[in-house]
Coordinates of C-alpha atoms in Angstrom, one line a residue:
X1 CA 29.5 17.6 18.7
X2 CA 26.6 19.8 19.8
X3 CA 23.2 18.0 20.1
X4 CA 20.9 18.5 17.1
X5 CA 17.7 20.3 17.8
X6 CA 15.9 20.1 14.5
X7 CA 12.2 19.3 14.0
X8 CA 12.9 15.6 14.0
X9 CA 15.3 15.6 17.0
X10 CA 14.6 12.5 19.2
X11 CA 12.1 11.0 16.7
X12 CA 12.5 7.5 15.5
X13 CA 12.2 7.0 11.8
X14 CA 11.8 3.4 10.4
X15 CA 12.8 3.4 6.7
X16 CA 12.6 0.4 4.4
X17 CA 15.3 0.2 1.7
X18 CA 17.4 2.9 3.4
X19 CA 20.8 1.5 2.5
X20 CA 21.0 3.6 -0.7
X21 CA 19.1 6.0 -3.0
X22 CA 16.1 8.0 -1.9
X23 CA 15.7 6.0 1.3
X24 CA 19.2 6.8 2.4
X25 CA 18.8 10.5 1.4
X26 CA 15.7 10.7 3.6
X27 CA 17.6 9.0 6.4
X28 CA 20.5 11.5 6.2
X29 CA 18.2 14.5 6.1
X30 CA 16.4 13.2 9.3
X31 CA 19.7 12.3 10.9
X32 CA 20.9 15.9 10.6
X33 CA 17.9 16.9 12.7
X34 CA 19.0 14.5 15.3
X35 CA 16.6 11.6 14.6
X36 CA 17.0 8.0 15.3
X37 CA 17.1 6.0 12.1
X38 CA 16.1 2.3 11.7
X39 CA 17.7 1.1 8.5
X40 CA 15.5 -1.8 7.3
X41 CA 17.1 -3.1 4.2
X42 CA 18.5 -6.3 2.6
X43 CA 22.1 -5.4 1.8
X44 CA 24.4 -6.5 4.5
X45 CA 27.4 -7.4 2.3
X46 CA 28.9 -5.1 -0.4
X47 CA 27.2 -5.5 -3.8
X48 CA 29.5 -5.8 -6.8
X49 CA 27.6 -3.1 -8.7
X50 CA 25.6 -1.1 -6.2
X51 CA 27.2 1.0 -3.5
X52 CA 26.2 0.9 0.1
X53 CA 25.1 -1.6 2.8
X54 CA 23.0 -1.1 6.0
X55 CA 26.3 -0.7 7.9
X56 CA 27.9 1.9 5.7
X57 CA 24.6 3.8 5.8
X58 CA 24.6 3.6 9.6
X59 CA 28.1 5.2 9.6
X60 CA 27.0 8.0 7.4
X61 CA 23.9 8.6 9.5
X62 CA 25.9 8.8 12.8
X63 CA 28.5 11.0 11.1
X64 CA 25.9 13.8 10.6
X65 CA 24.5 13.6 14.1
X66 CA 21.8 10.9 14.0
X67 CA 21.6 7.5 15.8
X68 CA 21.4 4.4 13.6
X69 CA 20.1 0.9 14.0
X70 CA 20.9 -1.3 10.9
X71 CA 18.6 -4.2 10.5
X72 CA 18.6 -6.9 7.8
X73 CA 15.1 -6.8 6.4
X74 CA 13.6 -8.3 3.3
X75 CA 10.1 -6.7 3.3
X76 CA 8.7 -9.9 1.8
X77 CA 9.5 -11.6 5.1
X78 CA 7.0 -10.7 7.8
X79 CA 9.2 -12.2 10.5
X80 CA 12.2 -10.0 9.5
X81 CA 10.0 -6.9 9.6
X82 CA 8.6 -7.8 13.1
X83 CA 12.1 -8.5 14.4
X84 CA 13.3 -5.1 13.2
X85 CA 10.4 -3.4 14.8
X86 CA 11.1 -5.2 18.1
X87 CA 14.7 -4.1 18.0
X88 CA 13.7 -0.5 17.3
X89 CA 11.3 -0.5 20.3
X90 CA 14.0 -2.0 22.5
X91 CA 16.7 0.5 21.4
X92 CA 14.7 3.7 20.9
X93 CA 11.5 3.2 22.9
X94 CA 9.1 3.7 20.1
X95 CA 8.5 4.5 16.4
X96 CA 7.3 7.9 15.2
X97 CA 7.6 7.7 11.4
X98 CA 7.5 4.9 8.9
X99 CA 8.9 5.5 5.4
X100 CA 7.9 2.7 3.0
X101 CA 10.6 3.2 0.4
X102 CA 11.6 -0.4 -0.6
X103 CA 10.5 -1.1 -4.1
X104 CA 11.1 -3.3 -7.1
X105 CA 10.9 -2.2 -10.7
X106 CA 10.6 -3.9 -14.2
X107 CA 9.5 -1.6 -17.0
X108 CA 8.3 -4.4 -19.2
X109 CA 5.1 -5.1 -21.0
X110 CA 2.7 -8.0 -20.2
X111 CA 4.3 -10.7 -22.4
X112 CA 7.8 -9.7 -21.4
X113 CA 7.2 -9.8 -17.6
X114 CA 8.1 -13.2 -16.1
X115 CA 5.9 -14.5 -13.3
X116 CA 8.9 -14.4 -11.0
X117 CA 9.4 -10.7 -11.7
X118 CA 5.7 -10.0 -11.3
X119 CA 5.7 -11.7 -7.9
X120 CA 8.7 -9.7 -6.8
X121 CA 7.1 -6.4 -7.6
X122 CA 3.8 -7.3 -6.0
X123 CA 5.5 -8.7 -2.9
X124 CA 8.0 -5.9 -2.4
X125 CA 5.9 -2.9 -3.4
X126 CA 2.4 -3.8 -2.5
X127 CA 2.6 -6.6 0.1
X128 CA 5.8 -5.3 1.7
X129 CA 4.3 -1.8 2.3
X130 CA 1.3 -3.4 3.9
X131 CA 3.3 -5.6 6.2
X132 CA 5.6 -2.9 7.3
X133 CA 2.7 -0.6 8.0
X134 CA 0.8 -3.2 9.9
X135 CA 3.8 -4.0 12.1
X136 CA 4.5 -0.3 12.9
X137 CA 1.0 1.0 13.4
X138 CA 0.5 -0.2 17.0
X139 CA 3.6 1.9 18.0
X140 CA 2.8 4.8 15.7
X141 CA -0.5 5.2 17.5
X142 CA 1.5 6.0 20.7
X143 CA 3.4 8.8 19.0
X144 CA 2.5 12.5 19.1
X145 CA 3.9 12.9 15.6
X146 CA 2.8 9.7 14.0
X147 CA 3.3 9.5 10.2
X148 CA 3.5 7.0 7.4
X149 CA 5.1 8.1 4.2
X150 CA 4.9 5.9 1.1
X151 CA 7.3 6.6 -1.8
X152 CA 4.6 6.1 -4.5
X153 CA 3.0 8.0 -7.3
X154 CA -0.3 9.9 -7.6
X155 CA -3.1 7.7 -8.9
X156 CA -3.0 8.8 -12.5
X157 CA -5.5 6.7 -14.6
X158 CA -4.2 8.0 -17.9
X159 CA -3.8 4.7 -19.9
X160 CA -0.3 5.8 -21.0
X161 CA 1.1 4.9 -17.6
X162 CA -0.3 1.4 -17.9
X163 CA 0.3 0.6 -21.5
X164 CA 4.0 -0.2 -21.4
X165 CA 4.5 -1.6 -17.9
X166 CA 1.1 -2.6 -16.5
X167 CA 2.5 -4.9 -13.7
X168 CA 4.8 -2.3 -12.3
X169 CA 2.2 0.4 -12.4
X170 CA -0.3 -1.7 -10.5
X171 CA 2.3 -2.7 -7.9
X172 CA 3.2 1.0 -7.3
X173 CA -0.4 2.1 -7.3
X174 CA -1.1 -0.5 -4.6
X175 CA 1.2 1.6 -2.4
X176 CA -0.7 4.7 -3.3
X177 CA -4.0 3.1 -2.5
X178 CA -2.8 2.2 1.0
X179 CA -2.3 6.0 1.5
X180 CA -6.0 6.6 0.6
X181 CA -7.3 3.8 2.8
X182 CA -5.0 4.1 5.8
X183 CA -5.3 7.9 5.9
X184 CA -9.0 7.5 6.4
X185 CA -8.8 4.5 8.6
X186 CA -6.4 6.1 11.1
X187 CA -7.6 9.7 10.7
X188 CA -6.8 11.7 13.9
X189 CA -4.1 9.2 15.0
X190 CA -1.6 8.7 12.1
X191 CA -1.0 11.0 9.2
X192 CA -0.5 9.0 6.0
X193 CA 0.9 10.5 2.8
X194 CA 2.8 9.7 -0.4
X195 CA 5.9 11.3 -1.9
X196 CA 6.8 11.0 -5.6
X197 CA 9.9 12.9 -6.7
X198 CA 10.7 14.7 -9.9
X199 CA 13.9 13.6 -11.6
X200 CA 16.6 14.9 -14.0
X201 CA 18.7 18.0 -14.2
X202 CA 16.9 20.4 -14.6
X203 CA 13.9 18.9 -12.9
X204 CA 11.5 17.0 -15.2
X205 CA 8.4 15.0 -14.6
X206 CA 8.9 11.4 -13.4
X207 CA 6.6 8.5 -14.5
X208 CA 2.9 9.0 -13.6
X209 CA 3.2 12.8 -13.7
X210 CA 1.2 14.4 -16.5
X211 CA 2.8 17.8 -16.7
X212 CA 1.0 18.3 -20.0
X213 CA -1.6 15.5 -20.0
X214 CA -3.2 16.4 -23.3
X215 CA 0.1 16.4 -25.1
X216 CA 1.0 13.0 -23.6
X217 CA -2.3 11.4 -24.7
X218 CA -2.1 12.9 -28.2
X219 CA 1.5 11.7 -28.7
X220 CA 0.7 8.1 -27.6
X221 CA -2.5 8.0 -29.7
X222 CA -0.6 9.2 -32.7
X223 CA 2.1 6.6 -32.5
X224 CA 0.3 3.6 -31.1
X225 CA 3.7 2.0 -30.5
X226 CA 4.7 -0.6 -28.0
X227 CA 8.3 -1.6 -27.1
X228 CA 9.1 -4.6 -29.2
X229 CA 12.4 -5.6 -30.7
X230 CA 13.7 -7.7 -33.5
X231 CA 15.9 -10.6 -32.5
X232 CA 17.7 -11.2 -35.8
X233 CA 21.4 -10.5 -36.0
X234 CA 22.2 -6.9 -36.9
X235 CA 24.0 -6.5 -40.2
X236 CA 26.8 -4.1 -40.7
X237 CA 25.9 -1.1 -42.9
X238 CA 27.9 1.3 -45.0
X239 CA 29.4 4.2 -43.3
X240 CA 26.8 7.0 -43.0
X241 CA 27.1 10.5 -44.3
X242 CA 28.4 13.2 -42.0
X243 CA 25.5 14.8 -40.2
X244 CA 23.8 15.5 -36.9
X245 CA 24.1 12.0 -35.6
X246 CA 27.9 11.8 -36.3
X247 CA 28.3 15.2 -34.7
X248 CA 26.4 14.1 -31.6
X249 CA 28.5 11.0 -31.2
X250 CA 31.7 13.2 -31.6
X251 CA 30.5 15.5 -28.7
X252 CA 29.7 12.4 -26.6
X253 CA 33.2 11.0 -27.3
X254 CA 34.8 14.3 -26.3
X255 CA 32.9 14.2 -23.0
X256 CA 33.9 10.7 -22.0
X257 CA 36.3 10.1 -19.1
X258 CA 37.4 7.3 -16.8
X259 CA 35.0 8.7 -14.1
X260 CA 32.0 8.4 -16.5
X261 CA 33.0 4.9 -17.4
X262 CA 33.4 3.9 -13.8
X263 CA 30.1 5.3 -12.8
X264 CA 28.2 3.7 -15.7
X265 CA 29.7 0.3 -16.7
X266 CA 27.5 -0.4 -19.6
X267 CA 27.6 -0.8 -23.4
X268 CA 24.7 0.8 -25.4
X269 CA 23.7 -0.1 -28.9
X270 CA 21.6 2.4 -30.9
X271 CA 19.5 1.3 -33.9
X272 CA 18.7 4.5 -35.7
X273 CA 16.4 4.8 -38.7
X274 CA 16.3 7.7 -41.1
X275 CA 18.9 9.9 -42.6
X276 CA 22.4 9.2 -41.2
X277 CA 21.0 6.2 -39.4
X278 CA 22.4 2.8 -38.9
X279 CA 23.9 1.0 -35.9
X280 CA 26.0 2.9 -33.5
X281 CA 27.5 2.0 -30.1
X282 CA 28.5 3.7 -26.9
X283 CA 31.0 1.7 -24.9
X284 CA 31.1 2.8 -21.2
X285 CA 32.9 -0.3 -20.0
X286 CA 36.3 0.0 -21.7
X287 CA 39.0 2.2 -20.2
X288 CA 38.3 5.8 -21.2
X289 CA 35.1 4.8 -23.1
X290 CA 34.5 4.7 -26.8
X291 CA 31.9 5.4 -29.5
X292 CA 31.6 4.1 -33.0
X293 CA 29.6 3.0 -36.0
X294 CA 28.6 -0.6 -36.2
X295 CA 28.5 -3.2 -33.4
X296 CA 30.7 -3.1 -30.2
X297 CA 33.3 -5.7 -29.6
X298 CA 31.4 -7.0 -26.6
X299 CA 27.6 -7.7 -26.2
X300 CA 25.5 -4.6 -25.5
X301 CA 23.7 -4.3 -22.2
X302 CA 21.0 -2.0 -23.6
X303 CA 19.6 -1.7 -27.2
X304 CA 17.8 1.5 -28.0
X305 CA 15.8 1.9 -31.2
X306 CA 14.5 5.3 -32.5
X307 CA 14.8 7.7 -35.5
X308 CA 17.9 9.8 -36.0
X309 CA 15.9 13.0 -35.5
X310 CA 14.6 11.8 -32.1
X311 CA 18.0 10.6 -31.1
X312 CA 19.5 14.0 -31.7
X313 CA 16.6 15.7 -29.9
X314 CA 17.0 13.4 -26.9
X315 CA 20.7 14.0 -26.5
X316 CA 20.2 17.8 -26.9
X317 CA 17.5 18.0 -24.2
X318 CA 14.6 18.7 -26.6
X319 CA 13.0 15.3 -26.1
X320 CA 12.7 13.8 -22.6
X321 CA 13.7 10.1 -22.5
X322 CA 10.6 9.3 -20.4
X323 CA 8.3 11.0 -22.9
X324 CA 10.1 9.3 -25.8
X325 CA 9.7 5.9 -24.2
X326 CA 6.1 6.3 -23.1
X327 CA 5.1 7.6 -26.5
X328 CA 6.8 4.7 -28.3
X329 CA 9.4 6.9 -30.0
X330 CA 12.1 5.2 -28.0
X331 CA 12.2 1.4 -27.7
X332 CA 14.4 -0.2 -25.1
X333 CA 15.6 -3.8 -24.8
X334 CA 18.0 -4.9 -22.0
X335 CA 18.9 -3.6 -18.6
X336 CA 16.4 -0.8 -17.8
X337 CA 18.5 0.4 -14.8
X338 CA 21.5 1.0 -17.1
X339 CA 19.2 2.7 -19.6
X340 CA 18.2 5.2 -16.9
X341 CA 21.9 5.8 -16.1
X342 CA 22.5 7.0 -19.6
X343 CA 20.1 9.8 -19.0
X344 CA 22.6 11.4 -16.6
X345 CA 25.1 11.5 -19.5
X346 CA 22.5 13.0 -21.8
X347 CA 22.0 15.8 -19.3
X348 CA 25.7 16.6 -19.5
X349 CA 25.5 16.8 -23.3
X350 CA 22.5 19.2 -23.3
X351 CA 24.6 22.4 -22.9
X352 CA 26.9 21.4 -25.8
X353 CA 24.4 20.3 -28.4

């Protein structure tokens, strides 16, 4: 293999949470340039639901031309961070770039956020970023291309981004505030910036991005809704009339496959109000998948409540799930990560609805 001579060739990049997701994507991009990658992440053994470990990531990095150093690091543990930094210096001779990517998320309101989950977000997002930065800065100061990159959002003070998940927003904004502070503190020595991606296909604004700020504010003010859910047992209802909801589920059913089921592994329950409403389910756990009216045979992982009109708009791409959730039109109970997975399936539906 010919040596890589990209812009990052020979640079050492220390990335927290690099075993999967955005962290690994950044690692692979830098590796193609010929960079040395320190994979500082927790996953050493295969996870039953999440693909990738620090060792499989290392194999992928080396396959595209980079050099890898997998290190078991929980960013809440200062000693593990320090040990990984020492290994990086011993193996590669220095650190040129730090990417603070490790993060914890819980999109829950104040009363629904357990103290344990609050501590996790604060300790991983805010405290972990600070500890990793502090450990790497003495070595970054010696680099000619020193840079810290935090995967964190712009500091948007629109109340809509605090209302539904105050704790998570504050934990992520802590990372962004480090950018402001450290960029000024180490001006002329270390460049400090933040990166916050857009998501979806086609690209759409992620949380904290007011693409149309006035529209966001007006929609939230007009609804005044917060995510809350009734706990009583759902009652079976008479079969609804044929209409847009039934047609939407028919198209969803036609699009199901074993690959979709394997990639999702979740059961969704929809509580729809309005014409043709009622209780519907989308089973992406059973072989081949299934949809139907009423309750699923197994317990739902995610419950989504909204009007039938908004349901059809969301699956047809006319209403973005993020906007629906933040404005209170969509209420979610259950596993938020699995709720986000459903958005990928919605994107596949858009062209057919």
